[in-house]
CSV table of C-alpha atoms and ligand atoms in Angstrom, one decimal:
chain,number,residue,atom,x,y,z
A,1,MET,CA,0.0,0.0,0.0
A,2,LYS,CA,1.2,3.5,-0.9
A,3,ILE,CA,-0.3,6.9,-0.4
A,4,THR,CA,1.2,10.1,-1.9
A,5,ALA,CA,0.0,13.6,-1.0
A,6,SER,CA,1.4,16.8,-2.4
A,7,ALA,CA,1.1,20.5,-1.5
A,8,PRO,CA,2.3,23.7,-3.0
A,9,GLY,CA,4.9,26.1,-1.8
A,10,LYS,CA,4.0,29.9,-1.7
A,11,VAL,CA,5.2,33.4,-1.9
A,12,ILE,CA,3.9,36.2,0.2
A,13,LEU,CA,2.9,39.2,-1.8
A,14,PHE,CA,2.2,41.5,1.2
A,15,GLY,CA,2.2,41.6,4.9
A,16,GLU,CA,4.7,39.0,6.2
A,17,HIS,CA,5.8,39.5,9.8
A,18,ALA,CA,3.0,42.0,10.4
A,19,VAL,CA,0.6,39.0,10.0
A,20,VAL,CA,2.2,37.3,13.1
A,21,LEU,CA,1.2,40.4,15.0
A,22,GLY,CA,-2.5,40.3,13.9
A,23,LYS,CA,-2.3,42.2,10.6
A,24,PRO,CA,-3.5,41.0,7.3
A,25,ALA,CA,-1.5,39.5,4.6
A,26,ILE,CA,-1.7,38.2,1.0
A,27,ALA,CA,-0.1,35.1,-0.2
A,28,VAL,CA,0.0,33.1,-3.5
A,29,ALA,CA,0.5,29.3,-3.9
A,30,VAL,CA,3.1,28.6,-6.6
A,31,ASP,CA,3.4,25.9,-9.0
A,32,ARG,CA,6.3,24.2,-7.2
A,33,ARG,CA,5.4,21.3,-4.9
A,34,VAL,CA,6.4,19.1,-2.0
A,35,LYS,CA,5.3,15.3,-2.4
A,36,VAL,CA,5.2,13.0,0.6
A,37,THR,CA,4.8,9.3,-0.1
A,38,ILE,CA,4.0,6.7,2.7
A,39,ARG,CA,4.5,3.1,2.3
A,40,LYS,CA,4.1,0.2,4.7
A,41,GLY,CA,7.0,-0.2,7.0
A,42,LYS,CA,8.1,-2.2,10.0
A,43,GLU,CA,5.7,-2.3,13.1
A,44,THR,CA,8.4,-1.0,15.3
A,45,GLY,CA,6.9,2.4,16.2
A,46,ILE,CA,9.9,3.9,14.4
A,47,ILE,CA,9.2,5.7,11.1
A,48,ASN,CA,12.1,5.9,8.6
A,49,VAL,CA,12.2,9.2,6.6
A,50,LYS,CA,14.1,9.7,3.4
A,51,ILE,CA,14.6,12.9,1.6
A,52,PRO,CA,16.8,11.8,-1.4
A,53,SER,CA,17.3,15.3,-2.9
A,54,LEU,CA,18.8,16.6,0.3
A,55,ALA,CA,20.6,13.4,1.2
A,56,VAL,CA,18.6,13.2,4.4
A,57,GLN,CA,17.9,9.8,6.1
A,58,GLY,CA,16.4,10.0,9.5
A,59,SER,CA,14.0,8.2,11.9
A,60,ILE,CA,11.3,9.4,14.0
A,61,ASN,CA,9.6,7.9,17.1
A,62,PRO,CA,6.3,9.8,17.3
A,63,ASP,CA,5.4,8.2,20.6
A,64,GLN,CA,8.5,9.2,22.3
A,65,GLY,CA,8.9,12.4,20.3
A,66,THR,CA,12.5,11.5,19.4
A,67,ILE,CA,14.3,12.1,16.1
A,68,GLU,CA,17.6,10.6,15.0
A,69,ASN,CA,19.9,12.4,12.5
A,70,ASP,CA,19.0,15.7,14.0
A,71,GLY,CA,21.1,18.9,14.4
A,72,HIS,CA,21.5,20.0,11.0
A,73,LEU,CA,19.5,22.7,9.1
A,74,LYS,CA,18.4,20.3,6.5
A,75,THR,CA,17.1,17.9,9.1
A,76,GLY,CA,15.1,20.6,10.7
A,77,ILE,CA,12.5,19.3,8.2
A,78,LEU,CA,12.2,16.3,10.4
A,79,HIS,CA,10.7,18.4,13.3
A,80,TYR,CA,7.8,19.4,11.1
A,81,ILE,CA,7.3,15.9,9.9
A,82,LYS,CA,7.4,14.5,13.6
A,83,GLY,CA,4.8,17.3,14.6
A,84,ALA,CA,2.5,16.2,11.7
A,85,LEU,CA,2.9,12.5,12.6
A,86,GLN,CA,2.2,13.2,16.3
A,87,LYS,CA,-1.2,14.6,15.3
A,88,THR,CA,-2.2,11.5,13.5
A,89,SER,CA,-3.5,8.4,15.2
A,90,ILE,CA,-1.0,6.0,13.8
A,91,LYS,CA,-2.4,2.5,13.4
A,92,ARG,CA,0.4,0.7,11.3
A,93,GLY,CA,4.0,0.7,10.5
A,94,MET,CA,5.1,3.1,7.9
A,95,GLU,CA,8.0,4.7,6.1
A,96,LEU,CA,8.0,8.1,4.5
A,97,GLU,CA,9.8,9.6,1.4
A,98,VAL,CA,9.8,13.4,0.7
A,99,SER,CA,10.5,14.9,-2.7
A,100,LEU,CA,10.5,18.6,-3.2
A,101,ASP,CA,11.1,21.1,-5.9
A,102,ILE,CA,11.1,24.1,-3.4
A,103,PRO,CA,14.4,25.2,-2.0
A,104,ILE,CA,14.3,24.8,1.8
A,105,GLY,CA,14.8,27.8,4.2
A,106,ALA,CA,14.2,30.1,1.4
A,107,GLY,CA,10.9,31.7,2.5
A,108,LEU,CA,9.0,29.8,0.0
A,109,GLY,CA,6.9,27.7,2.4
A,110,SER,CA,8.8,24.4,2.2
A,111,SER,CA,8.2,23.5,5.8
A,112,ALA,CA,4.5,24.4,5.7
A,113,ALA,CA,4.1,22.3,2.5
A,114,ILE,CA,5.9,19.4,4.0
A,115,THR,CA,3.8,19.6,7.2
A,116,VAL,CA,0.6,19.8,5.2
A,117,ALA,CA,1.5,17.0,2.8
A,118,THR,CA,2.8,14.7,5.6
A,119,LEU,CA,-0.5,15.1,7.7
A,120,ALA,CA,-2.7,14.5,4.6
A,121,ALA,CA,-0.8,11.4,3.5
A,122,ALA,CA,-0.5,10.0,7.1
A,123,ALA,CA,-4.2,10.6,7.8
A,124,ARG,CA,-5.3,8.7,4.6
A,125,PHE,CA,-2.6,6.0,5.3
A,126,ASN,CA,-4.2,5.3,8.7
A,127,GLN,CA,-7.8,5.5,7.2
A,128,GLN,CA,-8.6,8.7,9.1
A,129,ASP,CA,-10.9,11.2,7.5
A,130,ILE,CA,-9.6,14.7,7.5
A,131,THR,CA,-10.9,18.0,6.0
A,132,LYS,CA,-8.9,20.8,4.5
A,133,GLU,CA,-9.9,22.9,7.5
A,134,GLU,CA,-8.6,20.4,9.9
A,135,ILE,CA,-5.3,20.1,7.9
A,136,ALA,CA,-4.8,23.9,7.8
A,137,GLU,CA,-5.5,24.3,11.5
A,138,THR,CA,-3.6,21.3,12.8
A,139,CYS,CA,-0.5,22.1,10.6
A,140,HIS,CA,-0.6,25.7,11.9
A,141,GLN,CA,-0.4,24.2,15.5
A,142,VAL,CA,2.6,22.1,14.3
A,143,GLU,CA,4.4,25.2,13.0
A,144,VAL,CA,3.7,27.2,16.3
A,145,GLU,CA,5.2,24.2,18.2
A,146,VAL,CA,8.3,23.9,16.0
A,147,GLN,CA,8.9,27.6,15.4
A,148,GLY,CA,7.7,29.2,18.6
A,149,ALA,CA,5.4,31.6,16.7
A,150,ALA,CA,3.7,31.4,13.4
A,151,SER,CA,0.6,32.9,11.7
A,152,PRO,CA,-1.8,30.6,10.0
A,153,LEU,CA,-0.8,32.0,6.6
A,154,ASP,CA,1.7,29.5,5.3
A,155,THR,CA,-0.2,26.4,6.2
A,156,ALA,CA,-3.5,27.8,4.9
A,157,ILE,CA,-2.1,28.8,1.4
A,158,SER,CA,-0.4,25.4,1.1
A,159,THR,CA,-3.7,23.7,1.9
A,160,TYR,CA,-6.1,25.7,-0.2
A,161,GLY,CA,-3.8,26.9,-3.0
A,162,GLY,CA,-4.7,30.0,-5.1
A,163,VAL,CA,-4.3,33.6,-3.9
A,164,ILE,CA,-5.6,34.3,-0.4
A,165,TYR,CA,-6.1,37.3,1.9
A,166,LEU,CA,-5.7,36.4,5.6
A,167,SER,CA,-7.0,38.6,8.3
A,168,LYS,CA,-6.6,37.3,11.8
A,169,THR,CA,-7.8,33.7,11.2
A,170,LYS,CA,-10.3,34.5,8.4
A,171,ILE,CA,-9.2,33.3,4.9
A,172,THR,CA,-10.7,35.0,1.9
A,173,PRO,CA,-9.8,33.7,-1.6
A,174,LEU,CA,-8.9,36.5,-4.1
A,175,GLN,CA,-9.6,36.4,-7.8
A,176,PRO,CA,-6.8,38.5,-9.5
A,177,ALA,CA,-8.3,40.4,-12.5
A,178,ARG,CA,-5.0,39.7,-14.3
A,179,ASP,CA,-2.2,37.1,-14.1
A,180,LEU,CA,0.5,37.8,-11.6
A,181,PRO,CA,3.8,37.4,-13.5
A,182,LEU,CA,6.4,36.7,-10.7
A,183,VAL,CA,10.1,35.9,-10.7
A,184,VAL,CA,11.7,34.6,-7.5
A,185,GLY,CA,15.3,35.2,-6.6
A,186,TYR,CA,16.9,33.4,-3.8
A,187,THR,CA,20.0,33.8,-2.0
A,188,PRO,CA,22.0,30.8,-0.7
A,189,GLN,CA,21.8,31.9,2.9
A,190,PRO,CA,18.7,30.5,4.6
A,191,GLY,CA,16.7,32.6,7.1
A,192,ASN,CA,15.6,31.2,10.5
A,193,THR,CA,11.9,32.0,10.7
A,194,GLY,CA,11.5,31.5,14.4
A,195,GLU,CA,14.6,33.9,15.1
A,196,LEU,CA,13.4,36.5,12.6
A,197,VAL,CA,9.9,36.6,14.0
A,198,GLU,CA,11.3,36.9,17.5
A,199,GLY,CA,13.6,39.7,16.4
A,200,VAL,CA,10.6,41.8,15.0
A,201,GLY,CA,8.7,41.1,18.3
A,202,ARG,CA,11.7,42.4,20.3
A,203,LYS,CA,12.0,45.6,18.2
A,204,ARG,CA,8.3,46.2,18.7
A,205,ASN,CA,8.7,45.9,22.6
A,206,THR,CA,11.8,48.2,22.5
A,207,TYR,CA,10.4,50.8,20.2
A,208,PRO,CA,6.6,50.5,20.3
A,209,ASP,CA,5.8,54.1,19.2
A,210,ILE,CA,8.0,53.5,16.1
A,211,ILE,CA,7.2,49.9,15.1
A,212,ASN,CA,3.4,50.0,15.8
A,213,PRO,CA,2.9,52.7,13.1
A,214,ILE,CA,5.0,50.6,10.7
A,215,LEU,CA,2.8,47.6,11.3
A,216,ASP,CA,-0.3,49.9,10.7
A,217,SER,CA,1.2,51.0,7.4
A,218,ILE,CA,1.8,47.4,6.3
A,219,GLU,CA,-1.9,46.7,7.2
A,220,ASN,CA,-3.1,49.7,5.2
A,221,LEU,CA,-0.9,48.9,2.1
A,222,THR,CA,-2.0,45.2,2.3
A,223,ASN,CA,-5.7,46.3,2.2
A,224,GLU,CA,-5.0,48.6,-0.7
A,225,ALA,CA,-3.1,45.9,-2.5
A,226,ARG,CA,-6.1,43.6,-2.1
A,227,GLU,CA,-8.2,46.1,-4.1
A,228,ALA,CA,-5.5,46.5,-6.7
A,229,ILE,CA,-5.1,42.9,-7.2
A,230,ILE,CA,-8.9,42.5,-7.7
A,231,GLN,CA,-9.0,45.4,-10.1
A,232,GLY,CA,-5.8,44.3,-12.0
A,233,ASP,CA,-4.1,47.7,-11.3
A,234,GLU,CA,-0.4,46.7,-12.1
A,235,LYS,CA,1.1,50.0,-11.3
A,236,ARG,CA,-0.4,50.2,-7.9
A,237,ILE,CA,0.5,46.5,-7.0
A,238,GLY,CA,4.1,47.2,-7.9
A,239,GLU,CA,4.2,50.5,-5.9
A,240,LEU,CA,2.8,48.9,-2.9
A,241,MET,CA,5.3,46.0,-3.0
A,242,ASN,CA,8.1,48.6,-3.1
A,243,ILE,CA,6.7,50.3,-0.1
A,244,ASN,CA,6.3,47.1,1.8
A,245,GLN,CA,9.9,46.3,1.0
A,246,GLY,CA,11.0,49.6,2.6
A,247,LEU,CA,9.0,48.8,5.8
A,248,LEU,CA,10.4,45.3,6.0
A,249,ASP,CA,13.8,46.7,5.8
A,250,ALA,CA,12.9,49.0,8.8
A,251,LEU,CA,11.7,45.9,10.7
A,252,GLY,CA,15.3,44.6,10.3
A,253,VAL,CA,14.6,41.5,8.2
A,254,ASN,CA,16.3,42.6,5.0
A,255,THR,CA,19.8,41.7,3.8
A,256,TRP,CA,22.4,43.1,1.5
A,257,GLU,CA,22.0,40.2,-0.9
A,258,LEU,CA,18.2,40.6,-1.0
A,259,SER,CA,18.5,44.4,-1.6
A,260,ARG,CA,20.8,43.8,-4.5
A,261,LEU,CA,18.2,41.5,-6.2
A,262,VAL,CA,15.4,43.9,-5.3
A,263,TYR,CA,17.0,46.9,-6.9
A,264,GLN,CA,18.4,44.9,-9.9
A,265,ALA,CA,14.8,43.6,-10.5
A,266,ARG,CA,13.5,47.1,-10.6
A,267,GLN,CA,16.2,48.2,-13.0
A,268,ALA,CA,15.3,45.4,-15.3
A,269,GLY,CA,11.8,46.5,-15.5
A,270,ALA,CA,9.9,45.0,-12.6
A,271,LEU,CA,7.1,47.2,-11.5
A,272,GLY,CA,7.5,46.1,-7.8
A,273,SER,CA,10.0,43.9,-5.9
A,274,LYS,CA,10.4,42.9,-2.3
A,275,LEU,CA,11.7,40.2,-0.1
A,276,THR,CA,9.2,37.4,0.6
A,277,GLY,CA,8.6,35.3,3.7
A,278,ALA,CA,10.8,35.7,6.8
A,279,GLY,CA,13.8,37.4,5.2
A,280,GLY,CA,17.2,37.3,6.8
A,281,GLY,CA,18.3,35.6,3.6
A,282,GLY,CA,16.0,33.4,1.6
A,283,SER,CA,14.0,34.9,-1.3
A,284,MET,CA,12.7,38.0,-2.9
A,285,ILE,CA,10.0,38.4,-5.5
A,286,ALA,CA,9.7,40.6,-8.5
A,287,TYR,CA,6.4,41.5,-10.1
A,288,CYS,CA,7.2,42.0,-13.8
A,289,PRO,CA,4.3,42.2,-16.3
A,290,GLY,CA,5.7,42.2,-19.7
A,291,ARG,CA,9.4,42.0,-18.4
A,292,THR,CA,9.5,38.4,-17.0
A,293,ARG,CA,12.4,37.3,-19.3
A,294,GLU,CA,14.5,40.4,-18.7
A,295,VAL,CA,14.0,40.3,-15.0
A,296,LEU,CA,14.8,36.6,-14.8
A,297,ARG,CA,18.0,37.0,-16.8
A,298,GLU,CA,19.3,39.9,-14.7
A,299,LEU,CA,18.5,38.1,-11.4
A,300,LYS,CA,20.1,34.8,-12.6
A,301,ASN,CA,23.3,36.7,-13.3
A,302,LEU,CA,23.4,37.5,-9.4
A,303,GLU,CA,21.8,34.5,-7.8
A,304,ASN,CA,19.4,31.6,-8.4
A,305,ALA,CA,16.1,32.7,-10.0
A,306,PHE,CA,13.1,31.1,-11.4
A,307,GLN,CA,9.6,32.1,-12.6
A,308,VAL,CA,6.6,31.0,-10.7
A,309,GLY,CA,3.0,30.8,-11.7
A,310,ILE,CA,-0.2,30.6,-9.4
A,311,SER,CA,-1.1,27.1,-8.3
A,312,TYR,CA,-4.9,26.7,-7.8
A,313,LYS,CA,-4.3,23.2,-6.6
A,314,GLY,CA,-3.9,23.1,-2.8
A,315,VAL,CA,-3.1,19.8,-1.0
A,316,THR,CA,-4.1,16.9,-3.0
A,317,TYR,CA,-3.6,13.1,-3.2
A,318,ARG,CA,-1.2,12.3,-6.0
B,401,MEV,C1,7.0,33.2,6.9
B,401,MEV,O1,6.8,32.6,5.6
B,401,MEV,C2,6.0,34.4,7.1
B,401,MEV,C3,6.2,35.1,8.4
B,401,MEV,O2,5.1,36.2,8.4
B,401,MEV,C4,5.9,34.1,9.5
B,401,MEV,C5,4.5,33.6,9.6
B,401,MEV,O3,3.6,34.2,9.1
B,401,MEV,O4,4.3,32.6,10.3
B,401,MEV,C6,7.5,35.8,8.6
């Protein structure tokens, strides 16, 4: 018996970090996915996990909450897998294989996608019915447990796909009037989401009168961007992304490498560009109607870059 579930990665268009502090955000599921396959394994209570593309082999004992082959960034993934497995009522021996075409630690939602696909596959393997709402909610809990703090955004977008506007816990799907031509540029240095989120919280505690208005501005620009996306107002979408980038820089999550890509993308004709996700390394996105090829070429000269499309397929069995 073999069950495969897959879930998309994501980019955040507007509102990362502010969303952890109760502000709205807009995210897009992208056409790059994580696939988790579960096969029957030995009835030892220990689940072997293979991630061939990252040369990771580990084992998880969900009852005891232990992981072997720990302590390396790449194996940080095993914590999310363990968390998802612990939320499943495991009735039989199993082993797990993960394949992914999303770079990890790059702000593109790999950990949420892995958590979502693992929970979906494990539930079905153990003949447990689970709804998308339950998957999104449970996986959000896993992210909180592993990272310390997390908004429901990443796990929601990975579960439902498409383009979503999230305000507090309310998820509203958006229908963009036009396509959203996006190029992702990613730096080799990974960002640690938990630490970056904590850093923003600390800054807010130290400078509440300065940081709170920044968070309010991010809220306002995200709400304005929602209208611009629905209306297909390309110029406004781009401008708002650029403003969001400046405010993320003020929150302390930007890096020199990301800035370089952000400015290079604008020079190559992107209407807007900003870091995406937690920052501190990781990725940026460029919104480039009519200029995708030029932007892609320029970013590839500096770092890794690829084009992404919207995936309207959330978590699915296949
Ligand atoms: C990470 O992809 C986005 C953050 O806003 C964290 C979160 O929403 O949980 C930085």
